[in-house]
Tab-separated table of C-alpha atoms in Angstrom:
chain	number	residue	atom	x	y	z
A	1	UNK	CA	35.777	161.400	78.742
A	2	UNK	CA	37.386	162.340	75.466
A	3	UNK	CA	37.754	165.966	76.608
A	4	UNK	CA	39.370	164.860	79.843
A	5	UNK	CA	41.781	162.576	78.011
A	6	UNK	CA	42.590	165.371	75.557
A	7	UNK	CA	43.319	167.829	78.363
A	8	UNK	CA	45.550	165.333	80.151
A	9	UNK	CA	47.468	164.571	76.959
A	10	UNK	CA	48.179	168.258	76.487
A	11	UNK	CA	49.947	168.493	79.842
A	12	UNK	CA	53.747	168.292	79.722
A	13	UNK	CA	55.165	164.881	80.546
A	14	UNK	CA	56.678	164.757	84.026
A	15	UNK	CA	60.458	164.677	84.052
A	16	UNK	CA	62.159	161.605	85.374
A	17	UNK	CA	63.526	162.100	88.863
A	18	UNK	CA	67.299	161.919	88.726
A	19	UNK	CA	69.351	160.612	91.669
A	20	UNK	CA	71.697	163.645	91.456
A	21	UNK	CA	70.787	167.345	91.335
A	22	UNK	CA	70.814	169.439	88.170
A	23	UNK	CA	73.649	169.803	85.696
A	24	UNK	CA	75.038	173.006	87.180
A	25	UNK	CA	75.252	171.743	90.752
A	26	UNK	CA	76.613	168.333	89.722
A	27	UNK	CA	79.217	169.902	87.458
A	28	UNK	CA	80.210	172.370	90.175
A	29	UNK	CA	80.725	169.689	92.818
A	30	UNK	CA	82.559	167.432	90.369
A	31	UNK	CA	84.925	170.166	89.224
A	32	UNK	CA	85.494	171.253	92.824
A	33	UNK	CA	86.567	167.773	93.866
A	34	UNK	CA	88.683	167.387	90.726
A	35	UNK	CA	90.344	170.727	91.392
A	36	UNK	CA	91.140	169.990	95.043
A	37	UNK	CA	92.335	166.426	94.527
A	38	UNK	CA	94.104	166.644	91.149
A	39	UNK	CA	94.472	170.119	89.692
A	40	UNK	CA	95.550	172.011	92.798
A	41	UNK	CA	98.599	169.817	93.602
A	42	UNK	CA	99.657	169.820	89.940
A	43	UNK	CA	99.255	173.581	89.746
A	44	UNK	CA	101.359	173.989	92.883
A	45	UNK	CA	104.092	171.861	91.338
A	46	UNK	CA	103.955	173.858	88.096
A	47	UNK	CA	104.212	177.158	90.000
A	48	UNK	CA	107.153	175.944	92.051
A	49	UNK	CA	108.873	174.639	88.924
A	50	UNK	CA	108.341	177.939	87.116
A	51	UNK	CA	109.892	179.731	90.083
A	52	UNK	CA	113.181	177.898	89.597
A	53	UNK	CA	114.083	179.986	86.594
A	54	UNK	CA	116.255	178.940	83.674
A	55	UNK	CA	119.414	178.802	85.760
A	56	UNK	CA	117.834	176.600	88.420
A	57	UNK	CA	116.447	174.263	85.767
A	58	UNK	CA	119.779	173.882	84.028
A	59	UNK	CA	121.625	173.313	87.279
A	60	UNK	CA	119.174	170.581	88.316
A	61	UNK	CA	118.876	168.836	84.956
A	62	UNK	CA	122.548	168.982	83.976
A	63	UNK	CA	123.537	166.911	86.979
A	64	UNK	CA	125.052	163.678	85.539
A	65	UNK	CA	123.185	161.585	88.082
A	66	UNK	CA	119.874	163.179	87.102
A	67	UNK	CA	120.574	162.688	83.404
A	68	UNK	CA	121.452	159.030	83.953
A	69	UNK	CA	118.239	158.414	85.887
A	70	UNK	CA	116.118	160.206	83.282
A	71	UNK	CA	117.689	158.241	80.425
A	72	UNK	CA	117.045	154.997	82.289
A	73	UNK	CA	113.447	155.883	83.146
A	74	UNK	CA	112.509	157.068	79.655
A	75	UNK	CA	114.406	154.272	77.883
A	76	UNK	CA	113.059	151.490	80.101
A	77	UNK	CA	109.501	152.871	79.901
A	78	UNK	CA	109.696	153.047	76.091
A	79	UNK	CA	111.027	149.493	75.692
A	80	UNK	CA	108.576	148.133	78.251
A	81	UNK	CA	105.652	149.869	76.543
A	82	UNK	CA	106.613	148.285	73.209
A	83	UNK	CA	106.892	144.815	74.770
A	84	UNK	CA	103.640	145.271	76.677
A	85	UNK	CA	101.951	146.402	73.470
A	86	UNK	CA	102.948	143.275	71.549
A	87	UNK	CA	102.165	140.899	74.416
A	88	UNK	CA	98.928	142.714	75.241
A	89	UNK	CA	97.706	142.567	71.644
A	90	UNK	CA	98.368	138.810	71.545
A	91	UNK	CA	96.592	138.240	74.857
A	92	UNK	CA	93.609	140.317	73.714
A	93	UNK	CA	93.463	138.371	70.433
A	94	UNK	CA	93.437	135.025	72.258
A	95	UNK	CA	90.799	136.133	74.772
A	96	UNK	CA	88.478	137.577	72.107
A	97	UNK	CA	88.875	135.178	69.190
A	98	UNK	CA	89.156	131.780	70.906
A	99	UNK	CA	87.019	129.801	73.314
A	100	UNK	CA	88.898	127.440	75.639
A	101	UNK	CA	88.756	126.237	79.262
A	102	UNK	CA	90.114	128.890	81.613
A	103	UNK	CA	89.438	131.767	79.224
A	104	UNK	CA	87.557	133.801	81.812
A	105	UNK	CA	90.293	133.164	84.359
A	106	UNK	CA	92.899	134.440	81.903
A	107	UNK	CA	90.764	137.491	81.228
A	108	UNK	CA	90.510	138.160	84.972
A	109	UNK	CA	94.251	137.676	85.533
A	110	UNK	CA	94.964	140.524	83.122
A	111	UNK	CA	93.694	142.977	85.752
A	112	UNK	CA	95.811	141.489	88.530
A	113	UNK	CA	98.555	144.176	88.280
A	114	UNK	CA	95.846	146.800	88.880
A	115	UNK	CA	94.773	145.184	92.166
A	116	UNK	CA	98.156	143.934	93.356
A	117	UNK	CA	100.237	146.371	95.443
A	118	UNK	CA	103.247	147.395	93.395
A	119	UNK	CA	105.629	146.638	96.263
A	120	UNK	CA	104.344	143.046	96.343
A	121	UNK	CA	104.940	142.772	92.598
A	122	UNK	CA	108.485	144.097	92.995
A	123	UNK	CA	109.306	141.638	95.782
A	124	UNK	CA	107.848	138.733	93.790
A	125	UNK	CA	109.791	139.635	90.641
A	126	UNK	CA	112.998	139.999	92.650
A	127	UNK	CA	112.476	136.610	94.262
A	128	UNK	CA	112.028	135.048	90.833
A	129	UNK	CA	114.857	136.737	88.908
A	130	UNK	CA	117.527	137.206	91.595
A	131	UNK	CA	120.670	135.094	91.554
A	132	UNK	CA	119.141	132.455	93.814
A	133	UNK	CA	115.588	132.764	92.449
A	134	UNK	CA	113.570	130.263	90.478
A	135	UNK	CA	114.544	131.700	87.116
A	136	UNK	CA	117.596	133.784	87.963
A	137	UNK	CA	119.624	130.782	89.137
A	138	UNK	CA	119.496	129.463	85.578
A	139	UNK	CA	119.911	132.769	83.744
A	140	UNK	CA	122.825	134.345	85.607
A	141	UNK	CA	125.279	131.460	84.946
A	142	UNK	CA	124.452	131.947	81.265
A	143	UNK	CA	125.375	135.634	81.494
A	144	UNK	CA	121.795	136.969	81.619
A	145	UNK	CA	121.455	139.166	84.705
A	146	UNK	CA	117.874	140.304	85.291
A	147	UNK	CA	117.572	141.423	88.911
A	148	UNK	CA	119.555	144.531	89.888
A	149	UNK	CA	120.006	145.396	86.228
A	150	UNK	CA	118.118	147.481	83.627
A	151	UNK	CA	116.518	144.293	82.282
A	152	UNK	CA	114.743	143.792	85.606
A	153	UNK	CA	113.357	147.325	85.428
A	154	UNK	CA	111.943	146.617	81.971
A	155	UNK	CA	110.307	143.387	83.169
A	156	UNK	CA	108.707	145.188	86.113
A	157	UNK	CA	107.360	147.916	83.820
A	158	UNK	CA	106.002	145.325	81.380
A	159	UNK	CA	104.199	143.690	84.312
A	160	UNK	CA	102.385	146.873	85.280
A	161	UNK	CA	101.873	148.101	81.684
A	162	UNK	CA	100.407	144.935	80.169
A	163	UNK	CA	96.807	145.513	81.381
A	164	UNK	CA	96.691	148.906	79.651
A	165	UNK	CA	97.586	147.344	76.304
A	166	UNK	CA	95.104	144.496	76.679
A	167	UNK	CA	92.163	146.612	77.821
A	168	UNK	CA	92.557	149.160	75.025
A	169	UNK	CA	92.816	146.576	72.238
A	170	UNK	CA	90.225	144.099	73.517
A	171	UNK	CA	87.059	146.241	72.969
A	172	UNK	CA	88.159	147.107	69.435
A	173	UNK	CA	88.671	143.440	68.600
A	174	UNK	CA	85.257	142.579	70.018
A	175	UNK	CA	83.609	145.278	67.891
A	176	UNK	CA	85.613	144.400	64.769
A	177	UNK	CA	84.178	140.914	64.310
A	178	UNK	CA	85.371	138.473	61.674
A	179	UNK	CA	83.412	139.570	58.620
A	180	UNK	CA	86.192	141.696	57.130
A	181	UNK	CA	88.780	138.982	57.697
A	182	UNK	CA	86.565	136.348	56.100
A	183	UNK	CA	85.948	138.632	53.128
A	184	UNK	CA	89.704	139.155	52.690
A	185	UNK	CA	90.344	135.405	52.859
A	186	UNK	CA	87.580	134.732	50.314
A	187	UNK	CA	89.320	137.152	47.950
A	188	UNK	CA	92.561	135.175	48.231
A	189	UNK	CA	94.471	137.279	50.772
A	190	UNK	CA	97.075	135.486	52.835
A	191	UNK	CA	97.169	135.612	56.634
A	192	UNK	CA	99.938	138.203	56.608
A	193	UNK	CA	98.094	140.375	54.089
A	194	UNK	CA	94.870	140.114	56.079
A	195	UNK	CA	96.683	141.093	59.241
A	196	UNK	CA	98.513	143.975	57.594
A	197	UNK	CA	95.725	145.393	55.413
A	198	UNK	CA	92.559	144.570	57.379
A	199	UNK	CA	93.229	144.008	61.082
A	200	UNK	CA	96.114	146.364	61.913
A	201	UNK	CA	94.542	149.532	60.406
A	202	UNK	CA	91.512	149.034	62.647
A	203	UNK	CA	93.625	148.294	65.713
A	204	UNK	CA	96.209	151.026	65.182
A	205	UNK	CA	94.448	153.765	67.233
A	206	UNK	CA	93.932	151.368	70.125
A	207	UNK	CA	97.521	150.135	69.884
A	208	UNK	CA	98.887	153.675	70.016
A	209	UNK	CA	96.625	154.517	72.944
A	210	UNK	CA	97.716	151.413	74.831
A	211	UNK	CA	101.363	152.258	74.171
A	212	UNK	CA	100.898	155.802	75.462
A	213	UNK	CA	99.158	154.586	78.624
A	214	UNK	CA	101.818	151.962	79.329
A	215	UNK	CA	104.610	154.486	78.673
A	216	UNK	CA	103.102	157.103	80.968
A	217	UNK	CA	102.518	154.493	83.677
A	218	UNK	CA	106.088	153.261	83.380
A	219	UNK	CA	107.560	156.734	83.764
A	220	UNK	CA	106.033	157.193	87.184
A	221	UNK	CA	106.326	153.627	88.478
A	222	UNK	CA	108.109	153.309	91.793
A	223	UNK	CA	107.078	150.411	94.018
A	224	UNK	CA	107.583	147.478	91.668
A	225	UNK	CA	110.910	148.827	90.362
A	226	UNK	CA	112.952	149.796	93.413
A	227	UNK	CA	113.170	146.216	94.685
A	228	UNK	CA	114.358	144.646	91.450
A	229	UNK	CA	116.453	147.585	90.219
A	230	UNK	CA	119.131	147.577	92.893
A	231	UNK	CA	119.093	151.404	92.843
A	232	UNK	CA	122.736	151.888	91.892
A	233	UNK	CA	123.476	155.537	91.000
A	234	UNK	CA	124.275	156.066	87.306
A	235	UNK	CA	123.266	152.448	86.560
A	236	UNK	CA	119.891	151.300	87.898
A	237	UNK	CA	118.536	154.384	89.656
A	238	UNK	CA	115.187	155.551	88.248
A	239	UNK	CA	113.959	159.140	88.231
A	240	UNK	CA	111.054	158.671	90.738
A	241	UNK	CA	113.517	157.227	93.252
A	242	UNK	CA	115.908	160.136	92.701
A	243	UNK	CA	113.057	162.535	93.536
A	244	UNK	CA	112.729	160.843	96.928
A	245	UNK	CA	116.498	160.964	97.439
A	246	UNK	CA	116.616	164.673	96.600
A	247	UNK	CA	113.846	165.341	99.124
A	248	UNK	CA	115.730	163.413	101.796
A	249	UNK	CA	118.789	165.542	101.003
A	250	UNK	CA	116.647	168.708	101.340
A	251	UNK	CA	117.367	169.520	97.699
A	252	UNK	CA	113.811	170.634	96.995
A	253	UNK	CA	114.680	172.456	93.782
A	254	UNK	CA	116.258	169.342	92.321
A	255	UNK	CA	113.256	167.218	93.281
A	256	UNK	CA	110.832	169.767	91.832
A	257	UNK	CA	112.758	169.953	88.539
A	258	UNK	CA	112.702	166.169	88.056
A	259	UNK	CA	109.048	165.901	89.094
A	260	UNK	CA	108.030	168.719	86.743
A	261	UNK	CA	109.830	167.046	83.851
A	262	UNK	CA	108.024	163.754	84.478
A	263	UNK	CA	104.754	165.663	84.815
A	264	UNK	CA	105.316	167.343	81.463
A	265	UNK	CA	106.054	163.974	79.824
A	266	UNK	CA	102.886	162.478	81.319
A	267	UNK	CA	100.881	165.475	80.125
A	268	UNK	CA	102.206	164.989	76.584
A	269	UNK	CA	101.152	161.330	76.753
A	270	UNK	CA	97.708	162.412	77.929
A	271	UNK	CA	97.377	164.791	74.993
A	272	UNK	CA	98.461	162.028	72.625
A	273	UNK	CA	95.896	159.624	74.100
A	274	UNK	CA	93.100	162.132	73.483
A	275	UNK	CA	94.389	163.256	70.074
A	276	UNK	CA	94.906	159.803	68.533
A	277	UNK	CA	91.180	158.902	68.130
A	278	UNK	CA	90.379	162.347	66.724
A	279	UNK	CA	93.199	162.158	64.187
A	280	UNK	CA	92.132	158.750	62.914
A	281	UNK	CA	88.472	159.781	62.849
A	282	UNK	CA	89.383	162.841	60.769
A	283	UNK	CA	91.429	160.667	58.407
A	284	UNK	CA	88.554	158.230	57.954
A	285	UNK	CA	86.131	161.070	57.231
A	286	UNK	CA	88.559	162.352	54.609
A	287	UNK	CA	88.719	158.943	52.967
A	288	UNK	CA	84.937	158.687	53.022
A	289	UNK	CA	84.573	161.983	51.158
A	290	UNK	CA	86.940	160.761	48.475
């Protein structure tokens, strides 16, 4: 009996049966789908953009209408990302640190812009902030025009960018706990000092990541903006809409130039999102060695 048990124990343990095939086959299929769905269209756009040449690029980008739309898109996306970052951090703080009736409902509502069609969001925001809307009828007589103005574009981009800020900050707050804050308070630190010296350094990577995600999302947003923007050339016309207009005018080179520029900006944001955690991890390792 002992010999039989010894011989059975010497046999290699059977491997667990995995639901998917081996690493090589799984990686091959995954990369194939990723290449066909994502990389191939982006590569085609990059090749077409490179074929424009320097002269074609300058001619497309130096158009005053293109420059106005790019300034509006980048400026509105930047401001909206900042506002979404502040509001998202506050919402994440409330959801994580407090217990109150309706907390789970509030947490679920954060993801509503992900599930809601962007066109529906744009129509709803226009109905609220237009001159005869629920809020616009009170703001416009006071000189605050929201719909069909750059302010409406910013509000629409904050709407779709807020979930990114909340969902990047919330896990960090949940992992942070309250021990460090309580230790700072026990040592006599004020609320502002605790926030500035204890909480913000831990949240900074997540805050920067949330800002980058909201900014990149705002650059390419189309559906929720075109209804509330008014789409006036040189005033409230965003770059994604101008791409569509250039295609309708059969100006393919102009559309490709604008699309490639937005793609490059999104790619830079993607690099920043992946580089931010590594930079802060390297900095923390350097502090630990000291």
